[in-house]
Tab-separated table of N, CA and C in Angstrom:
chain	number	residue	atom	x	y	z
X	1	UNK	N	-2.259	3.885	-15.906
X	1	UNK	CA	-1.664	2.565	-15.899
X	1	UNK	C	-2.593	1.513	-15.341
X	2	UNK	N	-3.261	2.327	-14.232
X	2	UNK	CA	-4.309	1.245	-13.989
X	2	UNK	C	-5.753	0.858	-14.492
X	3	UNK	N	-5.861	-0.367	-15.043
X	3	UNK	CA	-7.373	-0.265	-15.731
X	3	UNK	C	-8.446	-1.090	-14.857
X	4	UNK	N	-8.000	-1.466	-13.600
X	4	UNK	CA	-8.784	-2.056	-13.097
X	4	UNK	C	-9.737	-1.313	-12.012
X	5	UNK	N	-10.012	-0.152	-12.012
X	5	UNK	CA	-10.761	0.539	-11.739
X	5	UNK	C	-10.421	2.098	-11.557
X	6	UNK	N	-11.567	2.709	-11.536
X	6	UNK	CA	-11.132	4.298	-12.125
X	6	UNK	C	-10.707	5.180	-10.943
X	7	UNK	N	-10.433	6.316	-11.225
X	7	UNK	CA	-10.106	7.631	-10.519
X	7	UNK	C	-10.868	7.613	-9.430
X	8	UNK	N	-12.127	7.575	-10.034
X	8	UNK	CA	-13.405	8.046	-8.775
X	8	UNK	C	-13.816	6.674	-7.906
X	9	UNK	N	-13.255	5.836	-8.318
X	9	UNK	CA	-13.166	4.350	-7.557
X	9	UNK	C	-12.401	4.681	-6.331
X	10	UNK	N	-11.256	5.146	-6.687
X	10	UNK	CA	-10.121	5.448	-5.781
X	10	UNK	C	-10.600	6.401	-4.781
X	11	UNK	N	-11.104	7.458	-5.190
X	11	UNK	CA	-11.853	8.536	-4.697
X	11	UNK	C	-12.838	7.970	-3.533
X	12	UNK	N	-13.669	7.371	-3.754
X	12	UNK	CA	-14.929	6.921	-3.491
X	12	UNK	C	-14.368	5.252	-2.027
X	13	UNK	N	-12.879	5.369	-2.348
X	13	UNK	CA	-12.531	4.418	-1.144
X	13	UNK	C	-11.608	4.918	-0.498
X	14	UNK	N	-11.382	6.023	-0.786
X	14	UNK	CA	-10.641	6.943	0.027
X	14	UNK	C	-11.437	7.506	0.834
X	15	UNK	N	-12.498	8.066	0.673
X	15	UNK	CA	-13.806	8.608	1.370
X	15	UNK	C	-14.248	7.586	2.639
X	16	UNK	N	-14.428	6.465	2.078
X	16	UNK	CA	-14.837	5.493	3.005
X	16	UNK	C	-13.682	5.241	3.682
X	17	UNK	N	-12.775	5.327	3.730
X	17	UNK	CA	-11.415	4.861	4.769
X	17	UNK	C	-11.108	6.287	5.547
X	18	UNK	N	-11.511	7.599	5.380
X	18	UNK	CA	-12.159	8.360	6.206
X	18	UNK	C	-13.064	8.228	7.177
X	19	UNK	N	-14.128	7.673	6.459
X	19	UNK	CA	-15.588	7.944	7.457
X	19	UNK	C	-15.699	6.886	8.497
X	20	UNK	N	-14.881	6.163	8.565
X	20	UNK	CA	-14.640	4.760	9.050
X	20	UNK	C	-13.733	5.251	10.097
X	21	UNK	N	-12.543	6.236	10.122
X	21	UNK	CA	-11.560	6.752	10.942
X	21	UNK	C	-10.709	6.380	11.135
X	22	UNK	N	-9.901	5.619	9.799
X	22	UNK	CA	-8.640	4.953	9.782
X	22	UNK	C	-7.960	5.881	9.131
X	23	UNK	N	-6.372	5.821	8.914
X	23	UNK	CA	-5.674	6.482	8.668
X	23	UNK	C	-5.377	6.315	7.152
X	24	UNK	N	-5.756	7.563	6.462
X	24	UNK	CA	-5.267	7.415	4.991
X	24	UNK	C	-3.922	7.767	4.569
X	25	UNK	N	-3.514	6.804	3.659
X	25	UNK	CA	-2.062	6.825	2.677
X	25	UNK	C	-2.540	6.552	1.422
X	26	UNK	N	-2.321	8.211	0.456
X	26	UNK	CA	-1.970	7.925	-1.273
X	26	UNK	C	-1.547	9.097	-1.427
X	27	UNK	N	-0.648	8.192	-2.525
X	27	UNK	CA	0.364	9.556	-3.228
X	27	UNK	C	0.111	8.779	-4.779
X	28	UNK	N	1.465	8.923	-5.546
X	28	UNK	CA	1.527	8.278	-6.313
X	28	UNK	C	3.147	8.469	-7.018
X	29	UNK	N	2.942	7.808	-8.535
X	29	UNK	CA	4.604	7.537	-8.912
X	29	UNK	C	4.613	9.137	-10.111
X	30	UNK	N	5.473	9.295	-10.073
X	30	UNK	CA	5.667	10.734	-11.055
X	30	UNK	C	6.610	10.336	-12.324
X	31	UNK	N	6.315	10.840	-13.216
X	31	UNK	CA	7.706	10.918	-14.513
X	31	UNK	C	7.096	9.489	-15.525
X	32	UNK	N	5.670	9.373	-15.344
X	32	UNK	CA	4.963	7.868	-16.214
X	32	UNK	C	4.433	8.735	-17.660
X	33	UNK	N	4.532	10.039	-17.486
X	33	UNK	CA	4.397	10.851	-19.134
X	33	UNK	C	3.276	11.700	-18.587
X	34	UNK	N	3.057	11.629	-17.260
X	34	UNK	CA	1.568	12.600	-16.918
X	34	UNK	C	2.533	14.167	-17.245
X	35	UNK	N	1.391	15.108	-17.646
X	35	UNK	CA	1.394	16.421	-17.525
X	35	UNK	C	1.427	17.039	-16.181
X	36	UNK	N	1.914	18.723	-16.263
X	36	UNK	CA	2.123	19.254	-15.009
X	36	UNK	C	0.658	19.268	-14.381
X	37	UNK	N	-0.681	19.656	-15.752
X	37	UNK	CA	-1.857	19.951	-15.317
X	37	UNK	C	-2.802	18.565	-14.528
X	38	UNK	N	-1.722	17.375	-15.033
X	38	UNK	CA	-2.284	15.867	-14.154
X	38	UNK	C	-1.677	15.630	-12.570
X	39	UNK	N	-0.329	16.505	-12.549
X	39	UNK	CA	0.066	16.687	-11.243
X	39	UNK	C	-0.459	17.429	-10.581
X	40	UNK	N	-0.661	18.453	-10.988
X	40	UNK	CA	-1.826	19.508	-9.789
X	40	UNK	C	-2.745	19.133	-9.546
X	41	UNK	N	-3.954	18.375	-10.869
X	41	UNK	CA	-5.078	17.766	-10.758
X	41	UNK	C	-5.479	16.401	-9.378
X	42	UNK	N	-3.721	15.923	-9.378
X	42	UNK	CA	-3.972	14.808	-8.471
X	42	UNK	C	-3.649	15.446	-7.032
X	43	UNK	N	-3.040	16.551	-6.934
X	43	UNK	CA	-2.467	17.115	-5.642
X	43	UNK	C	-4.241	17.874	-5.157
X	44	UNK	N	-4.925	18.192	-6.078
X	44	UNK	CA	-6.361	19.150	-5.561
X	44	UNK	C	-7.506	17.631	-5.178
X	45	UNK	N	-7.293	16.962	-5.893
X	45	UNK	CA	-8.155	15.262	-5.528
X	45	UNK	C	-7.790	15.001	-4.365
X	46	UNK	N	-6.401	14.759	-3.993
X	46	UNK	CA	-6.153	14.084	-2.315
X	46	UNK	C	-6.634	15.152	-1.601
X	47	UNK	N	-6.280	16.295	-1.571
X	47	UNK	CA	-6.784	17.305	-0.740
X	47	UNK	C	-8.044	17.544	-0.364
X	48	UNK	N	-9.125	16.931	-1.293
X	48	UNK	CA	-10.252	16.738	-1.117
X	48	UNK	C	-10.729	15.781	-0.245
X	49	UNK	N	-9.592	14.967	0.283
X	49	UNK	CA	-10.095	14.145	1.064
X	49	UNK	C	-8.693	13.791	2.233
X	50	UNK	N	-7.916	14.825	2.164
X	50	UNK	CA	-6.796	15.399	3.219
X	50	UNK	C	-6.439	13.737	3.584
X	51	UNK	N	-5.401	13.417	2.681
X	51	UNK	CA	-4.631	11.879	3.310
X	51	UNK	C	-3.762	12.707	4.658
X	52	UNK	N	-3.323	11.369	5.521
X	52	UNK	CA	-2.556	11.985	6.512
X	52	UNK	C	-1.258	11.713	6.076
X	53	UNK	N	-1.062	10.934	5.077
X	53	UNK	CA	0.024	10.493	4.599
X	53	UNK	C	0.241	10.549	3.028
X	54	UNK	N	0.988	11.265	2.370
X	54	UNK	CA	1.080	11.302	0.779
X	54	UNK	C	2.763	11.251	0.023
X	55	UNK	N	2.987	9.678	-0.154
X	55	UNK	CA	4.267	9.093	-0.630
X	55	UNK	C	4.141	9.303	-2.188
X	56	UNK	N	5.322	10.708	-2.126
X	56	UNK	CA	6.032	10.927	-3.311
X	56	UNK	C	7.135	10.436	-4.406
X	57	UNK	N	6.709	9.457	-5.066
X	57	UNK	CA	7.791	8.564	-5.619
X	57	UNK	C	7.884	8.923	-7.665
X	58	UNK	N	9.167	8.606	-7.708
X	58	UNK	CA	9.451	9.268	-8.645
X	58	UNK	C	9.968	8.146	-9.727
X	59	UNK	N	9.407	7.721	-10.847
X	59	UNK	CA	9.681	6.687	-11.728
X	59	UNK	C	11.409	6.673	-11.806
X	60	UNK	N	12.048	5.607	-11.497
X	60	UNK	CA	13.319	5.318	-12.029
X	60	UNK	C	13.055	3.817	-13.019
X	61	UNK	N	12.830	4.588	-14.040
X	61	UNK	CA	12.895	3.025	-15.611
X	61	UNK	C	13.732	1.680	-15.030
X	62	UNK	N	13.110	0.989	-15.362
X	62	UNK	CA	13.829	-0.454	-14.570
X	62	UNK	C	14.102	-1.526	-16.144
X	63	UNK	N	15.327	-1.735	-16.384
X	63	UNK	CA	15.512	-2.491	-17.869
X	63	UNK	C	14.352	-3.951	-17.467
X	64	UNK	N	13.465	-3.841	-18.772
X	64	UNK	CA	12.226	-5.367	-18.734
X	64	UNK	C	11.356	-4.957	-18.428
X	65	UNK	N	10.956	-3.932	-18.284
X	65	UNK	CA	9.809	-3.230	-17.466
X	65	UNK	C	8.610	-2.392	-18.962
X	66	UNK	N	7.878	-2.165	-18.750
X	66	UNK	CA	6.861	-1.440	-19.630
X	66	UNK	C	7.447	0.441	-19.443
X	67	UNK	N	8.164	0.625	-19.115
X	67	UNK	CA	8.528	1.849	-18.275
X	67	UNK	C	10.277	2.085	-18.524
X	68	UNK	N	10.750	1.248	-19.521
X	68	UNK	CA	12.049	1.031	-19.077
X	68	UNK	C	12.854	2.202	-19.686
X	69	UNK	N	12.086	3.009	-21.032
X	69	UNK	CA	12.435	3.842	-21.680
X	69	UNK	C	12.321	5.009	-21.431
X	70	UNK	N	11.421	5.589	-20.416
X	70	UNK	CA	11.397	6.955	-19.591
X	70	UNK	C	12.161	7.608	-19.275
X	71	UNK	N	12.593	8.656	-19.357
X	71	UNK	CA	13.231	9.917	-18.874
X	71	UNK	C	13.261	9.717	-17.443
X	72	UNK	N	14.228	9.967	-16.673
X	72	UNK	CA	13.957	10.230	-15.330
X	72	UNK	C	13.509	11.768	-15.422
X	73	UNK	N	12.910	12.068	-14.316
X	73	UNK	CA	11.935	13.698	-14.337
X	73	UNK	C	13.570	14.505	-13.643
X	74	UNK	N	13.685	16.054	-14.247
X	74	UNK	CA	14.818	16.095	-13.860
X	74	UNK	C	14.940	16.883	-12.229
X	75	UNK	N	15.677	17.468	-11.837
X	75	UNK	CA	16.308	18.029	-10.761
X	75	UNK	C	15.339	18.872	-9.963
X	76	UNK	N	14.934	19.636	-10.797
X	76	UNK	CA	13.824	21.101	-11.002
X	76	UNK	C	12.663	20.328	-10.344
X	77	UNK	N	11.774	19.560	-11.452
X	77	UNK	CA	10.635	19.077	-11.651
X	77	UNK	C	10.878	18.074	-10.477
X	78	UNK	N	11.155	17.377	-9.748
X	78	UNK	CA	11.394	16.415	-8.734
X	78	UNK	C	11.049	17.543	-7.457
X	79	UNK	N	12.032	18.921	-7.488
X	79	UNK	CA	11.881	19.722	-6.176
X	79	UNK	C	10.264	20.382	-6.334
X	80	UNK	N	10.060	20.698	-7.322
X	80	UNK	CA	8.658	21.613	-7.792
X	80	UNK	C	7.350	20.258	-7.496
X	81	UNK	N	7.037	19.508	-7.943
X	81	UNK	CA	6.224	18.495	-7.285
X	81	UNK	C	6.790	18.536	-5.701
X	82	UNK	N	7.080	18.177	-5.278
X	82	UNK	CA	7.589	18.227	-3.809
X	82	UNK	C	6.627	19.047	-3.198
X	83	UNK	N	6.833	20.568	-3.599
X	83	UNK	CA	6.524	21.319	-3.291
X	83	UNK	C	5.252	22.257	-3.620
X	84	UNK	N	4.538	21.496	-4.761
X	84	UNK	CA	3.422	22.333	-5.113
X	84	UNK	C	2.325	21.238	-4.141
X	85	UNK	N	2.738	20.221	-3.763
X	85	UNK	CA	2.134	18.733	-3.349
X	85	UNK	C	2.280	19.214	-1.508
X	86	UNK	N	3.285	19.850	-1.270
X	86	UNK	CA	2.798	20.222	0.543
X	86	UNK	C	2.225	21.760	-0.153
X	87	UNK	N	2.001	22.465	-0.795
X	87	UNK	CA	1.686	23.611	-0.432
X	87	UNK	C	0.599	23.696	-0.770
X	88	UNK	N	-0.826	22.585	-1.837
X	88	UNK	CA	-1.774	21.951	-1.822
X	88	UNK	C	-1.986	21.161	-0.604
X	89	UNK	N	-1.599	20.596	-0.194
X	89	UNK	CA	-1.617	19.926	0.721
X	89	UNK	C	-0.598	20.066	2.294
X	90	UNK	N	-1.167	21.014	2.793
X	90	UNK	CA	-0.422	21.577	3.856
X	90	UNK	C	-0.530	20.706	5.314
X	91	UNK	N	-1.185	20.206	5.106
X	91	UNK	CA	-1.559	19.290	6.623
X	91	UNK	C	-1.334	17.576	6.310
X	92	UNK	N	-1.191	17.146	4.980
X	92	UNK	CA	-0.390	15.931	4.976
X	92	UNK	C	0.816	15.830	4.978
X	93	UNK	N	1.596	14.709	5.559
X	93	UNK	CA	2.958	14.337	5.316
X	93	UNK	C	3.242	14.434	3.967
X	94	UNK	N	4.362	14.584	3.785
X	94	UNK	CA	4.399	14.700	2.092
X	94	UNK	C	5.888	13.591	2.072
X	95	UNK	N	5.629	11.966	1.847
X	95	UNK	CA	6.723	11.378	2.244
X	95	UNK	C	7.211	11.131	0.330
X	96	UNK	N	8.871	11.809	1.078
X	96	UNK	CA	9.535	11.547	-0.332
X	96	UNK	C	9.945	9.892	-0.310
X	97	UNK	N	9.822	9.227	-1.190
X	97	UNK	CA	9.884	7.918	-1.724
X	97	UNK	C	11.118	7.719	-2.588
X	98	UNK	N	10.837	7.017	-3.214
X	98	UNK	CA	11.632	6.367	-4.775
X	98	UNK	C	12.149	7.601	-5.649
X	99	UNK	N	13.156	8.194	-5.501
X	99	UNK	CA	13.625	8.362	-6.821
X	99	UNK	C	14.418	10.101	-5.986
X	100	UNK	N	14.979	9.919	-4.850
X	100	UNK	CA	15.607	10.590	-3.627
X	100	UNK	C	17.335	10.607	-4.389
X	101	UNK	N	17.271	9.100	-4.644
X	101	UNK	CA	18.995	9.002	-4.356
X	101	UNK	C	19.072	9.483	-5.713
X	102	UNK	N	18.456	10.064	-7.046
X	102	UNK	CA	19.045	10.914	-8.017
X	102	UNK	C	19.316	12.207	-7.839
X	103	UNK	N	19.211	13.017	-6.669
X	103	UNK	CA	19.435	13.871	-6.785
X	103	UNK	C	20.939	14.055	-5.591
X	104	UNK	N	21.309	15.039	-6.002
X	104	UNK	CA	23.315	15.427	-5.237
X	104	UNK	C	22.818	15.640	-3.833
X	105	UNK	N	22.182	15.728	-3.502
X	105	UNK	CA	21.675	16.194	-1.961
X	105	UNK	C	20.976	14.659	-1.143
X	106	UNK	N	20.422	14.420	-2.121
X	106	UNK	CA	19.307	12.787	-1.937
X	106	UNK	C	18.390	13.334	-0.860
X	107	UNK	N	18.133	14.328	-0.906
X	107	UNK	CA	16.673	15.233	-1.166
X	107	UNK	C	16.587	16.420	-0.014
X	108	UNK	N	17.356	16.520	-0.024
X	108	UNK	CA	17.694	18.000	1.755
X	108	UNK	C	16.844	18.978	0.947
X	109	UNK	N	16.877	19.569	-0.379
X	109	UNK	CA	16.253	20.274	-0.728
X	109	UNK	C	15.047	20.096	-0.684
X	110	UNK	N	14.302	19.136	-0.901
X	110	UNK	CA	13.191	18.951	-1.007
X	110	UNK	C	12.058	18.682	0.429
X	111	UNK	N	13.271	18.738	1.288
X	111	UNK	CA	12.765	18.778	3.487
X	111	UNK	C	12.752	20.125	3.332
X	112	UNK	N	13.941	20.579	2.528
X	112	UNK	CA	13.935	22.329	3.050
X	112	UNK	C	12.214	23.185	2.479
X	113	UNK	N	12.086	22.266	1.168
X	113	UNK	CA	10.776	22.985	0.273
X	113	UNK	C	9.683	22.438	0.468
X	114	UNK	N	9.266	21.360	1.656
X	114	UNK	CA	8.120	20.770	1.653
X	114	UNK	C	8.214	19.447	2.378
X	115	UNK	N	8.954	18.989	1.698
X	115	UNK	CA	8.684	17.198	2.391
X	115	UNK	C	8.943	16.934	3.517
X	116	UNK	N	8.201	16.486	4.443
X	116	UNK	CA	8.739	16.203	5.927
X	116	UNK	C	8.601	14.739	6.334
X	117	UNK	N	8.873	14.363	5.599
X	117	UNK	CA	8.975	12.570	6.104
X	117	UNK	C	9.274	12.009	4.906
X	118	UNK	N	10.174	10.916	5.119
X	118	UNK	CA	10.383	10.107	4.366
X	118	UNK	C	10.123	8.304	4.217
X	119	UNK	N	10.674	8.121	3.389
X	119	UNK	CA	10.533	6.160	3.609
X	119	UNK	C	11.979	5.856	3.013
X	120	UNK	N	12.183	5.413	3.938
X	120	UNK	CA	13.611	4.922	4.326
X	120	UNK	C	14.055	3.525	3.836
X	121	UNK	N	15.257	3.629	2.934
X	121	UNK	CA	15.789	1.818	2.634
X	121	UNK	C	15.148	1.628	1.017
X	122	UNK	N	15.525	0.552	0.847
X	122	UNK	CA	15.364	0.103	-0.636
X	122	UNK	C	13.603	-0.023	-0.959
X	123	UNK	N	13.287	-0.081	-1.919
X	123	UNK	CA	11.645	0.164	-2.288
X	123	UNK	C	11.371	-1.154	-2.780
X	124	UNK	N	10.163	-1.554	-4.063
X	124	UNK	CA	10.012	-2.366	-4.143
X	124	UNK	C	11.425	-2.772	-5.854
X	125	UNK	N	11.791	-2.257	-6.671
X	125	UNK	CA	12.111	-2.581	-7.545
X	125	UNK	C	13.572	-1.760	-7.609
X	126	UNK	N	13.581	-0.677	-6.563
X	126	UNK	CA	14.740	0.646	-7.216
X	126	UNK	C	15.616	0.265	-5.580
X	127	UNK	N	16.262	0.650	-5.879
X	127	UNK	CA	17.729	0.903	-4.789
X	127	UNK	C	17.170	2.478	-3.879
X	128	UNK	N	17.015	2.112	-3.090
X	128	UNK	CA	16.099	3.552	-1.467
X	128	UNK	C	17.706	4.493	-1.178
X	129	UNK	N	17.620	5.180	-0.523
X	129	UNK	CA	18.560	5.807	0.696
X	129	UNK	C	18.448	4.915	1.596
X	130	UNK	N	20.290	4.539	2.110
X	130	UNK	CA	19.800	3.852	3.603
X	130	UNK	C	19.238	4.762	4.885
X	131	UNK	N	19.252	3.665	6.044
X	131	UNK	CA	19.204	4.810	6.953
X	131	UNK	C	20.393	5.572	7.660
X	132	UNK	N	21.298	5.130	7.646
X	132	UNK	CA	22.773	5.671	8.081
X	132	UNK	C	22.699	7.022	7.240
X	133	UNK	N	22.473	6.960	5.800
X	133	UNK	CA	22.125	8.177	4.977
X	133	UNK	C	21.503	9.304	5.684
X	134	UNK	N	19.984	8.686	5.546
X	134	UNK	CA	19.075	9.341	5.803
X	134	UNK	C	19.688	10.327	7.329
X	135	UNK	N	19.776	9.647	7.972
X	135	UNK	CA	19.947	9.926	9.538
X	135	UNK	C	21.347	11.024	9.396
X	136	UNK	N	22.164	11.060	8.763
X	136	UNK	CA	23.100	12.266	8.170
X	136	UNK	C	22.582	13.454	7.810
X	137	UNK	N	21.454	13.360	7.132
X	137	UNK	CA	20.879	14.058	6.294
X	137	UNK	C	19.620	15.164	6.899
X	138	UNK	N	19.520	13.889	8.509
X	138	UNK	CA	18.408	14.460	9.410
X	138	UNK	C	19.207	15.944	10.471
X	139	UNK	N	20.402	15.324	10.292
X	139	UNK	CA	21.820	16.647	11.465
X	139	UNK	C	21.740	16.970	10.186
X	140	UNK	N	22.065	17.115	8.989
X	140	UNK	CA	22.473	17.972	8.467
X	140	UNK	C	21.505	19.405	8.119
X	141	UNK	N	20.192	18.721	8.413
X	141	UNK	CA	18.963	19.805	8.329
X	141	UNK	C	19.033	20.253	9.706
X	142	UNK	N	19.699	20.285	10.501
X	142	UNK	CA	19.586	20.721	11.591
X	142	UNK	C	19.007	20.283	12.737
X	143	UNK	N	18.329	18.881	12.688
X	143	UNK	CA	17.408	18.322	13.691
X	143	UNK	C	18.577	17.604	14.909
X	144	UNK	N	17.804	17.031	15.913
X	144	UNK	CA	19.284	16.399	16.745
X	144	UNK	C	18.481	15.034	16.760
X	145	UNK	N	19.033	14.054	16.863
X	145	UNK	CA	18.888	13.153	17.007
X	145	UNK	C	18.296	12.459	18.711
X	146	UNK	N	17.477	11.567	18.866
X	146	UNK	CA	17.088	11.790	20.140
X	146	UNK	C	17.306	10.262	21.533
């Protein structure tokens, strides 16, 4: 989607926001028509350069949008990224994002299979989990509140 500079652009300033000793954040959006072999491909790239932070967001089609006709990715494929993305990546956060509140749980499964942080509240275009939610969801995994 993006043509204003490439893969290894990204790569190559991710590196430098390492060596510098600031804290890296990239993930990306899922369900834009990439293949499973473009999801693994991007889960072995960050790992190459271990973000401390990697926000998992999941296309919800927005009517007017270039995107508006997409499939949402279903139930399965939402928990399986989750989870092939911390188990590549075992030492980043794996923050679930955008596209939480489609699933019946609004994502307990996906804390139970990998994700340990989230982003909380409405996003830029889609309707988030609140935090009253979220914070239900944190006792309901068993954590206590502090």
């Amino acid at each position: 989607l993006c043509t204003t500079h490439t893969t290894e652009d990204k790569i190559a300033l991710m590196k430098l926001v390492r060596e510098v000793g600031l804290e890296l954040c990239s993930g990306g959006i899922f369900g834009l028509g990439e293949t499973w072999e473009d999801r693994i491909s991007m889960a072995f790239e960050l790992a190459e350069v271990q973000p401390d932070s990697v926000p998992i967001n999941m296309l919800k089609p927005v009517k007017g949008t270039p995107m508006e006709n997409r499939k949402m990715l279903t139930k399965d494929e939402i928990r399986r990224i989750v989870a092939i993305f911390k188990y590549i990546l075992p030492k980043s956060a794996i923050r679930f994002a955008a596209g939480r509140d489609v699933l019946d749980d609004t994502g307990i499964a996906c804390f139970k299979g990998g994700c340990n942080a989230t982003i909380t509240g409405d996003m830029l275009t889609v309707k988030g989990i609140s935090v009253r939610e979220d914070l239900k969801n944190i006792e309901a995994l068993g954590y206590m509140l502090g």
